[in-house]
């Protein structure tokens, strides 16, 4: 059984302070997708939380800030520019938790990058070749050293161990490590996303010993969407909306649930509301274009296609939008030919 729904009494200012602190930790480790998610939830809080929350968050940051080794700054700069091997080399002599994570994550990503390159190089007309990340053993050795130096319960170290387990198809171990990681640092959305990808059914979800933290409700909504439990997802998103009434993530999740349930009118309203707030949005536009295609809404689909073609032309979402746009154009032309044929037959 999934956890029962409940009414939340979290204080918005407290949530602001917690998310602000989490953002600092995530940014320090180069976890961009998790930074993006945390920032979206930060601005999704009620406006009355901003001013007092920002003041308290600043005070907490001032109290916790420590001098940073210049090599850590140097290595992070390389990491942010995707020069992963250079970052790992620069960070080799520093053993702070942030430096150890960045070094191991840089080695892992360097291996992933090389794996992708080898897959392309070795592929032929019959498809892609199977390759592997050759840095996994190196990263594991680094992480073992971190454990020996007292970082066994560090949430980010556990997250990296989970990634290694996932790469080796050790799903049960990966789930256990991710739960431990999230218990130590629950605001890491990347870890929650990894856990979603490892849940093949609701029985697996029910067996997880999730941390008693508000972020788990985001996870449960996300996994319900992934497993097509759309009514349950909508119910959970409505409850989360009590805490984050301005969150685009919640609105996008509700739009996708309605789309999956073929409630196209409701989904269209939600997607258009998202676009009104964020005209440059790309995420979810593939589903929105499917709705416009089904409803023969050529004008808004044309506008959406031209906007994406001028900004994010080669993203998967943009390619789907362009396919729907040209498909609708062809459908319109075929209808014209059909009507012309009927006119000739009549006369």
mmCIF file of C-alpha atoms in Angstrom:
data_model
loop_
_atom_site.group_PDB
_atom_site.id
_atom_site.type_symbol
_atom_site.label_atom_id
_atom_site.label_comp_id
_atom_site.label_asym_id
_atom_site.label_seq_id
_atom_site.Cartn_x
_atom_site.Cartn_y
_atom_site.Cartn_z
ATOM 1 C CA UNK A 1 0.000 0.000 0.000
ATOM 2 C CA UNK A 2 1.151 3.527 -0.754
ATOM 3 C CA UNK A 3 1.251 6.048 2.111
ATOM 4 C CA UNK A 4 -2.147 7.573 2.807
ATOM 5 C CA UNK A 5 -2.896 11.107 1.688
ATOM 6 C CA UNK A 6 -2.625 13.697 4.414
ATOM 7 C CA UNK A 7 -3.077 17.413 4.923
ATOM 8 C CA UNK A 8 0.243 19.199 5.300
ATOM 9 C CA UNK A 9 1.049 21.865 7.841
ATOM 10 C CA UNK A 10 4.589 22.697 6.712
ATOM 11 C CA UNK A 11 5.492 26.326 7.137
ATOM 12 C CA UNK A 12 6.259 27.997 3.790
ATOM 13 C CA UNK A 13 9.133 30.015 5.267
ATOM 14 C CA UNK A 14 10.737 26.843 6.646
ATOM 15 C CA UNK A 15 10.410 25.217 3.228
ATOM 16 C CA UNK A 16 12.038 28.275 1.632
ATOM 17 C CA UNK A 17 15.012 28.055 3.979
ATOM 18 C CA UNK A 18 15.390 24.298 3.426
ATOM 19 C CA UNK A 19 15.219 24.596 -0.362
ATOM 20 C CA UNK A 20 17.686 27.499 -0.359
ATOM 21 C CA UNK A 21 20.200 25.449 1.645
ATOM 22 C CA UNK A 22 19.638 22.461 -0.656
ATOM 23 C CA UNK A 23 20.245 24.652 -3.712
ATOM 24 C CA UNK A 24 23.641 25.670 -2.331
ATOM 25 C CA UNK A 25 24.652 22.048 -1.763
ATOM 26 C CA UNK A 26 23.420 20.926 -5.185
ATOM 27 C CA UNK A 27 25.087 23.813 -7.012
ATOM 28 C CA UNK A 28 28.370 23.102 -5.240
ATOM 29 C CA UNK A 29 28.266 19.561 -6.678
ATOM 30 C CA UNK A 30 27.250 20.469 -10.243
ATOM 31 C CA UNK A 31 23.893 18.666 -10.084
ATOM 32 C CA UNK A 32 22.152 20.892 -12.598
ATOM 33 C CA UNK A 33 18.842 19.050 -13.036
ATOM 34 C CA UNK A 34 18.304 18.897 -9.286
ATOM 35 C CA UNK A 35 19.189 22.591 -8.991
ATOM 36 C CA UNK A 36 16.567 23.358 -11.632
ATOM 37 C CA UNK A 37 13.910 21.342 -9.815
ATOM 38 C CA UNK A 38 14.680 22.913 -6.427
ATOM 39 C CA UNK A 39 14.594 26.405 -7.933
ATOM 40 C CA UNK A 40 11.214 25.691 -9.541
ATOM 41 C CA UNK A 41 9.798 24.620 -6.187
ATOM 42 C CA UNK A 42 11.338 27.649 -4.489
ATOM 43 C CA UNK A 43 9.409 30.029 -6.743
ATOM 44 C CA UNK A 44 6.374 27.757 -6.409
ATOM 45 C CA UNK A 45 5.977 28.689 -2.747
ATOM 46 C CA UNK A 46 3.459 31.374 -1.721
ATOM 47 C CA UNK A 47 4.792 34.907 -2.184
ATOM 48 C CA UNK A 48 4.501 35.728 1.510
ATOM 49 C CA UNK A 49 7.363 33.274 2.168
ATOM 50 C CA UNK A 50 9.907 35.069 -0.030
ATOM 51 C CA UNK A 51 11.037 38.017 2.063
ATOM 52 C CA UNK A 52 11.300 36.345 5.511
ATOM 53 C CA UNK A 53 12.530 33.122 3.916
ATOM 54 C CA UNK A 54 15.287 34.850 1.976
ATOM 55 C CA UNK A 55 16.432 36.682 5.107
ATOM 56 C CA UNK A 56 16.610 33.507 7.188
ATOM 57 C CA UNK A 57 18.290 31.586 4.339
ATOM 58 C CA UNK A 58 20.975 34.265 4.045
ATOM 59 C CA UNK A 59 21.609 34.206 7.798
ATOM 60 C CA UNK A 60 21.913 30.401 7.726
ATOM 61 C CA UNK A 61 24.314 30.548 4.791
ATOM 62 C CA UNK A 62 26.510 33.129 6.502
ATOM 63 C CA UNK A 63 26.731 30.905 9.584
ATOM 64 C CA UNK A 64 27.621 27.783 7.595
ATOM 65 C CA UNK A 65 29.931 29.206 4.943
ATOM 66 C CA UNK A 66 33.536 28.031 5.012
ATOM 67 C CA UNK A 67 36.572 29.100 2.992
ATOM 68 C CA UNK A 68 36.849 27.098 -0.248
ATOM 69 C CA UNK A 69 40.135 25.732 -1.497
ATOM 70 C CA UNK A 70 41.073 27.462 -4.777
ATOM 71 C CA UNK A 71 41.633 24.064 -6.423
ATOM 72 C CA UNK A 72 38.015 23.183 -5.651
ATOM 73 C CA UNK A 73 36.882 26.346 -7.439
ATOM 74 C CA UNK A 74 39.277 25.508 -10.277
ATOM 75 C CA UNK A 75 38.053 21.922 -10.583
ATOM 76 C CA UNK A 76 34.392 22.969 -10.472
ATOM 77 C CA UNK A 77 35.006 25.414 -13.321
ATOM 78 C CA UNK A 78 36.361 22.558 -15.451
ATOM 79 C CA UNK A 79 33.428 20.355 -14.412
ATOM 80 C CA UNK A 80 30.872 22.987 -15.404
ATOM 81 C CA UNK A 81 32.508 23.200 -18.833
ATOM 82 C CA UNK A 82 32.340 19.389 -19.161
ATOM 83 C CA UNK A 83 36.112 18.952 -19.038
ATOM 84 C CA UNK A 84 35.663 16.008 -16.711
ATOM 85 C CA UNK A 85 39.127 14.450 -16.798
ATOM 86 C CA UNK A 86 40.746 17.824 -16.114
ATOM 87 C CA UNK A 87 38.343 18.393 -13.218
ATOM 88 C CA UNK A 88 39.154 14.991 -11.694
ATOM 89 C CA UNK A 89 42.898 15.660 -11.984
ATOM 90 C CA UNK A 90 42.696 19.093 -10.315
ATOM 91 C CA UNK A 91 40.538 17.748 -7.469
ATOM 92 C CA UNK A 92 42.715 14.690 -6.788
ATOM 93 C CA UNK A 93 44.545 16.217 -3.819
ATOM 94 C CA UNK A 94 41.454 17.527 -1.960
ATOM 95 C CA UNK A 95 39.443 15.291 0.345
ATOM 96 C CA UNK A 96 36.491 17.433 1.430
ATOM 97 C CA UNK A 97 33.052 15.861 0.822
ATOM 98 C CA UNK A 98 32.275 18.270 -2.037
ATOM 99 C CA UNK A 99 35.655 17.714 -3.719
ATOM 100 C CA UNK A 100 35.435 13.921 -3.386
ATOM 101 C CA UNK A 101 31.957 13.904 -4.917
ATOM 102 C CA UNK A 102 32.948 16.199 -7.782
ATOM 103 C CA UNK A 103 36.058 14.126 -8.507
ATOM 104 C CA UNK A 104 34.143 10.833 -8.535
ATOM 105 C CA UNK A 105 31.238 12.276 -10.492
ATOM 106 C CA UNK A 106 33.641 13.793 -13.025
ATOM 107 C CA UNK A 107 35.299 10.385 -13.506
ATOM 108 C CA UNK A 108 31.894 8.738 -13.887
ATOM 109 C CA UNK A 109 30.722 11.294 -16.474
ATOM 110 C CA UNK A 110 34.023 11.067 -18.357
ATOM 111 C CA UNK A 111 33.439 7.321 -18.622
ATOM 112 C CA UNK A 112 29.861 7.900 -19.787
ATOM 113 C CA UNK A 113 31.078 10.337 -22.434
ATOM 114 C CA UNK A 114 33.665 7.867 -23.713
ATOM 115 C CA UNK A 115 31.060 5.082 -23.678
ATOM 116 C CA UNK A 116 28.801 7.123 -25.943
ATOM 117 C CA UNK A 117 31.706 7.861 -28.281
ATOM 118 C CA UNK A 118 32.675 4.180 -28.498
ATOM 119 C CA UNK A 119 29.062 3.212 -29.177
ATOM 120 C CA UNK A 120 28.966 5.572 -32.159
ATOM 121 C CA UNK A 121 32.396 4.449 -33.408
ATOM 122 C CA UNK A 122 31.589 0.743 -33.157
ATOM 123 C CA UNK A 123 28.063 0.923 -34.562
ATOM 124 C CA UNK A 124 27.198 -0.169 -38.059
ATOM 125 C CA UNK A 125 24.205 -0.613 -40.343
ATOM 126 C CA UNK A 126 22.694 -3.244 -38.036
ATOM 127 C CA UNK A 127 22.407 -0.842 -35.106
ATOM 128 C CA UNK A 128 24.323 0.440 -32.109
ATOM 129 C CA UNK A 129 27.064 -1.618 -30.480
ATOM 130 C CA UNK A 130 26.989 -2.494 -26.782
ATOM 131 C CA UNK A 131 29.627 -0.602 -24.808
ATOM 132 C CA UNK A 132 30.315 0.030 -21.128
ATOM 133 C CA UNK A 133 31.645 2.718 -18.835
ATOM 134 C CA UNK A 134 35.281 1.766 -18.304
ATOM 135 C CA UNK A 135 35.640 4.130 -15.317
ATOM 136 C CA UNK A 136 33.243 2.269 -13.021
ATOM 137 C CA UNK A 137 35.966 0.375 -11.150
ATOM 138 C CA UNK A 138 38.040 3.541 -10.750
ATOM 139 C CA UNK A 139 35.058 5.433 -9.324
ATOM 140 C CA UNK A 140 34.230 2.556 -6.981
ATOM 141 C CA UNK A 141 37.802 2.534 -5.660
ATOM 142 C CA UNK A 142 37.589 6.284 -5.033
ATOM 143 C CA UNK A 143 34.278 5.857 -3.212
ATOM 144 C CA UNK A 144 35.711 3.042 -1.065
ATOM 145 C CA UNK A 145 38.451 5.431 -0.050
ATOM 146 C CA UNK A 146 35.837 8.041 0.854
ATOM 147 C CA UNK A 147 34.012 5.513 3.030
ATOM 148 C CA UNK A 148 37.248 4.671 4.806
ATOM 149 C CA UNK A 149 37.751 8.368 5.569
ATOM 150 C CA UNK A 150 34.336 8.714 7.221
ATOM 151 C CA UNK A 151 31.913 9.485 4.376
ATOM 152 C CA UNK A 152 29.959 6.207 4.499
ATOM 153 C CA UNK A 153 26.670 7.978 5.238
ATOM 154 C CA UNK A 154 27.115 10.952 2.931
ATOM 155 C CA UNK A 155 23.978 11.210 0.773
ATOM 156 C CA UNK A 156 25.860 12.171 -2.372
ATOM 157 C CA UNK A 157 28.437 9.395 -2.020
ATOM 158 C CA UNK A 158 25.567 6.908 -1.663
ATOM 159 C CA UNK A 159 23.956 8.396 -4.784
ATOM 160 C CA UNK A 160 27.105 7.726 -6.813
ATOM 161 C CA UNK A 161 27.218 4.153 -5.516
ATOM 162 C CA UNK A 162 23.617 3.763 -6.688
ATOM 163 C CA UNK A 163 24.560 4.992 -10.172
ATOM 164 C CA UNK A 164 27.309 2.366 -10.338
ATOM 165 C CA UNK A 165 24.829 -0.320 -9.260
ATOM 166 C CA UNK A 166 22.375 0.831 -11.935
ATOM 167 C CA UNK A 167 25.061 0.633 -14.610
ATOM 168 C CA UNK A 168 25.722 -2.962 -13.540
ATOM 169 C CA UNK A 169 21.980 -3.761 -13.588
ATOM 170 C CA UNK A 170 21.914 -4.388 -9.832
ATOM 171 C CA UNK A 171 18.456 -2.880 -9.374
ATOM 172 C CA UNK A 172 17.728 -4.049 -5.825
ATOM 173 C CA UNK A 173 21.065 -2.726 -4.546
ATOM 174 C CA UNK A 174 20.540 0.529 -6.409
ATOM 175 C CA UNK A 175 17.102 1.036 -4.853
ATOM 176 C CA UNK A 176 18.485 0.396 -1.368
ATOM 177 C CA UNK A 177 21.355 2.832 -1.908
ATOM 178 C CA UNK A 178 19.052 5.512 -3.303
ATOM 179 C CA UNK A 179 16.713 5.252 -0.330
ATOM 180 C CA UNK A 180 19.702 5.652 2.014
ATOM 181 C CA UNK A 181 20.945 8.593 -0.054
ATOM 182 C CA UNK A 182 17.561 10.304 0.085
ATOM 183 C CA UNK A 183 17.213 9.691 3.798
ATOM 184 C CA UNK A 184 20.491 11.584 4.240
ATOM 185 C CA UNK A 185 19.656 14.348 1.714
ATOM 186 C CA UNK A 186 15.983 14.292 0.659
ATOM 187 C CA UNK A 187 16.014 17.405 -1.591
ATOM 188 C CA UNK A 188 18.098 15.718 -4.307
ATOM 189 C CA UNK A 189 15.585 15.348 -7.137
ATOM 190 C CA UNK A 190 18.061 13.503 -9.349
ATOM 191 C CA UNK A 191 18.123 10.660 -6.829
ATOM 192 C CA UNK A 192 14.316 10.580 -6.714
ATOM 193 C CA UNK A 193 14.224 10.420 -10.526
ATOM 194 C CA UNK A 194 16.685 7.527 -10.510
ATOM 195 C CA UNK A 195 14.447 5.745 -8.016
ATOM 196 C CA UNK A 196 11.410 6.294 -10.272
ATOM 197 C CA UNK A 197 13.270 4.595 -13.131
ATOM 198 C CA UNK A 198 13.871 1.535 -10.926
ATOM 199 C CA UNK A 199 10.211 1.027 -9.968
ATOM 200 C CA UNK A 200 8.489 -1.281 -12.440
ATOM 201 C CA UNK A 201 5.219 -1.626 -10.524
ATOM 202 C CA UNK A 202 3.358 -0.270 -7.494
ATOM 203 C CA UNK A 203 4.353 -3.292 -5.390
ATOM 204 C CA UNK A 204 7.999 -2.261 -5.709
ATOM 205 C CA UNK A 205 7.092 1.282 -4.664
ATOM 206 C CA UNK A 206 5.133 0.052 -1.649
ATOM 207 C CA UNK A 207 8.114 -1.980 -0.443
ATOM 208 C CA UNK A 208 10.417 1.061 -0.299
ATOM 209 C CA UNK A 209 11.280 2.467 3.123
ATOM 210 C CA UNK A 210 11.001 6.085 2.005
ATOM 211 C CA UNK A 211 12.121 8.952 4.259
ATOM 212 C CA UNK A 212 9.331 10.782 6.073
ATOM 213 C CA UNK A 213 9.934 14.027 4.216
ATOM 214 C CA UNK A 214 7.734 16.227 2.032
ATOM 215 C CA UNK A 215 9.811 15.427 -1.084
ATOM 216 C CA UNK A 216 8.611 11.822 -1.089
ATOM 217 C CA UNK A 217 5.176 13.036 -2.152
ATOM 218 C CA UNK A 218 6.715 14.510 -5.298
ATOM 219 C CA UNK A 219 8.280 11.111 -5.916
ATOM 220 C CA UNK A 220 4.982 9.276 -5.398
ATOM 221 C CA UNK A 221 3.210 11.615 -7.826
ATOM 222 C CA UNK A 222 6.002 11.145 -10.390
ATOM 223 C CA UNK A 223 6.029 7.363 -10.104
ATOM 224 C CA UNK A 224 2.223 7.226 -10.389
ATOM 225 C CA UNK A 225 2.491 9.183 -13.642
ATOM 226 C CA UNK A 226 5.239 6.876 -14.888
ATOM 227 C CA UNK A 227 3.148 3.779 -14.122
ATOM 228 C CA UNK A 228 -0.046 5.276 -15.626
ATOM 229 C CA UNK A 229 -1.774 5.569 -12.255
ATOM 230 C CA UNK A 230 -3.116 8.904 -13.414
ATOM 231 C CA UNK A 231 -6.072 9.382 -11.068
ATOM 232 C CA UNK A 232 -3.808 8.665 -8.091
ATOM 233 C CA UNK A 233 -1.202 11.056 -9.490
ATOM 234 C CA UNK A 234 -3.781 13.845 -9.822
ATOM 235 C CA UNK A 235 -4.914 13.291 -6.255
ATOM 236 C CA UNK A 236 -1.360 13.553 -4.955
ATOM 237 C CA UNK A 237 -0.580 16.599 -7.081
ATOM 238 C CA UNK A 238 -3.614 18.375 -5.672
ATOM 239 C CA UNK A 239 -2.319 17.800 -2.156
ATOM 240 C CA UNK A 240 1.216 18.955 -3.061
ATOM 241 C CA UNK A 241 -0.349 22.072 -4.537
ATOM 242 C CA UNK A 242 -1.294 23.085 -0.984
ATOM 243 C CA UNK A 243 2.418 23.608 -0.291
ATOM 244 C CA UNK A 244 3.539 24.886 -3.697
ATOM 245 C CA UNK A 245 0.568 26.721 -5.241
ATOM 246 C CA UNK A 246 2.705 28.391 -7.938
ATOM 247 C CA UNK A 247 4.776 25.357 -8.954
ATOM 248 C CA UNK A 248 5.018 24.757 -12.702
ATOM 249 C CA UNK A 249 6.158 21.207 -11.937
ATOM 250 C CA UNK A 250 2.808 20.477 -10.295
ATOM 251 C CA UNK A 251 0.870 22.052 -13.181
ATOM 252 C CA UNK A 252 2.892 20.102 -15.757
ATOM 253 C CA UNK A 253 2.292 16.865 -13.870
ATOM 254 C CA UNK A 254 -1.459 17.521 -13.758
ATOM 255 C CA UNK A 255 -1.457 18.325 -17.485
ATOM 256 C CA UNK A 256 0.317 15.048 -18.258
ATOM 257 C CA UNK A 257 -2.106 13.069 -16.075
ATOM 258 C CA UNK A 258 -5.099 14.564 -17.907
ATOM 259 C CA UNK A 259 -3.378 13.910 -21.239
ATOM 260 C CA UNK A 260 -2.802 10.247 -20.318
ATOM 261 C CA UNK A 261 -6.475 9.973 -19.347
ATOM 262 C CA UNK A 262 -7.506 11.520 -22.707
ATOM 263 C CA UNK A 263 -8.986 14.542 -20.934
ATOM 264 C CA UNK A 264 -7.640 16.740 -23.709
ATOM 265 C CA UNK A 265 -9.632 19.870 -22.901
ATOM 266 C CA UNK A 266 -8.358 19.976 -19.303
ATOM 267 C CA UNK A 267 -4.804 19.181 -20.403
ATOM 268 C CA UNK A 268 -4.870 21.897 -23.080
ATOM 269 C CA UNK A 269 -5.958 24.537 -20.559
ATOM 270 C CA UNK A 270 -3.118 23.564 -18.221
ATOM 271 C CA UNK A 271 -0.480 23.570 -20.990
ATOM 272 C CA UNK A 272 -1.657 26.955 -22.239
ATOM 273 C CA UNK A 273 -1.479 28.320 -18.709
ATOM 274 C CA UNK A 274 2.100 26.994 -18.449
ATOM 275 C CA UNK A 275 2.999 28.659 -21.751
ATOM 276 C CA UNK A 276 1.460 31.943 -20.609
ATOM 277 C CA UNK A 277 3.787 31.910 -17.588
ATOM 278 C CA UNK A 278 6.806 30.532 -19.470
ATOM 279 C CA UNK A 279 6.575 31.220 -23.238
ATOM 280 C CA UNK A 280 9.979 29.601 -23.915
ATOM 281 C CA UNK A 281 9.024 26.308 -22.260
ATOM 282 C CA UNK A 282 10.007 23.101 -24.111
ATOM 283 C CA UNK A 283 9.222 20.328 -21.604
ATOM 284 C CA UNK A 284 5.783 18.848 -22.240
ATOM 285 C CA UNK A 285 5.281 20.568 -25.572
ATOM 286 C CA UNK A 286 5.286 17.219 -27.393
ATOM 287 C CA UNK A 287 2.158 16.143 -25.492
ATOM 288 C CA UNK A 288 0.591 19.579 -26.029
ATOM 289 C CA UNK A 289 1.219 19.331 -29.780
ATOM 290 C CA UNK A 290 -0.413 15.875 -29.823
ATOM 291 C CA UNK A 291 -3.521 17.437 -28.313
ATOM 292 C CA UNK A 292 -3.541 20.216 -30.910
ATOM 293 C CA UNK A 293 -3.086 17.638 -33.682
ATOM 294 C CA UNK A 294 -5.998 15.525 -32.472
ATOM 295 C CA UNK A 295 -8.207 18.611 -32.160
ATOM 296 C CA UNK A 296 -7.232 19.947 -35.615
ATOM 297 C CA UNK A 297 -6.027 23.188 -33.983
ATOM 298 C CA UNK A 298 -3.761 24.270 -36.834
ATOM 299 C CA UNK A 299 -3.187 27.918 -35.820
ATOM 300 C CA UNK A 300 -1.832 27.281 -32.288
ATOM 301 C CA UNK A 301 0.140 24.247 -33.498
ATOM 302 C CA UNK A 302 1.705 26.367 -36.254
ATOM 303 C CA UNK A 303 2.642 29.055 -33.725
ATOM 304 C CA UNK A 304 4.166 26.468 -31.383
ATOM 305 C CA UNK A 305 6.114 24.778 -34.207
ATOM 306 C CA UNK A 306 7.560 28.052 -35.499
ATOM 307 C CA UNK A 307 8.586 29.102 -31.993
ATOM 308 C CA UNK A 308 10.406 25.852 -31.258
ATOM 309 C CA UNK A 309 11.991 25.770 -34.721
ATOM 310 C CA UNK A 310 13.534 29.147 -33.972
ATOM 311 C CA UNK A 311 14.919 28.250 -30.545
ATOM 312 C CA UNK A 312 15.186 24.510 -29.724
ATOM 313 C CA UNK A 313 14.866 22.924 -33.158
ATOM 314 C CA UNK A 314 16.595 19.586 -32.514
ATOM 315 C CA UNK A 315 15.225 18.670 -29.099
ATOM 316 C CA UNK A 316 12.994 15.554 -29.038
ATOM 317 C CA UNK A 317 10.017 17.716 -28.057
ATOM 318 C CA UNK A 318 10.575 20.097 -30.971
ATOM 319 C CA UNK A 319 10.904 17.193 -33.433
ATOM 320 C CA UNK A 320 7.565 15.795 -32.217
ATOM 321 C CA UNK A 321 5.925 19.217 -32.540
ATOM 322 C CA UNK A 322 7.279 19.643 -36.084
ATOM 323 C CA UNK A 323 6.042 16.161 -37.012
ATOM 324 C CA UNK A 324 2.539 17.002 -35.796
ATOM 325 C CA UNK A 325 2.625 20.351 -37.593
ATOM 326 C CA UNK A 326 3.564 18.863 -40.966
ATOM 327 C CA UNK A 327 1.182 15.969 -40.393
ATOM 328 C CA UNK A 328 -1.682 18.374 -39.862
ATOM 329 C CA UNK A 329 -0.682 20.317 -42.988
ATOM 330 C CA UNK A 330 -0.759 17.117 -45.034
ATOM 331 C CA UNK A 331 -4.112 16.159 -43.528
ATOM 332 C CA UNK A 332 -5.500 19.550 -44.500
ATOM 333 C CA UNK A 333 -4.184 19.210 -48.045
ATOM 334 C CA UNK A 334 -5.684 15.721 -48.400
ATOM 335 C CA UNK A 335 -9.013 17.042 -47.216
ATOM 336 C CA UNK A 336 -8.803 19.768 -49.846
ATOM 337 C CA UNK A 337 -8.124 17.168 -52.553
ATOM 338 C CA UNK A 338 -10.990 15.049 -51.252
ATOM 339 C CA UNK A 339 -13.434 17.953 -51.340
ATOM 340 C CA UNK A 340 -12.219 18.883 -54.823
ATOM 341 C CA UNK A 341 -12.804 15.304 -55.990
ATOM 342 C CA UNK A 342 -16.328 15.299 -54.572
ATOM 343 C CA UNK A 343 -17.023 18.614 -56.290
ATOM 344 C CA UNK A 344 -15.952 17.161 -59.645
ATOM 345 C CA UNK A 345 -18.068 14.062 -59.083
ATOM 346 C CA UNK A 346 -21.097 16.221 -58.245
ATOM 347 C CA UNK A 347 -20.726 18.258 -61.409
#
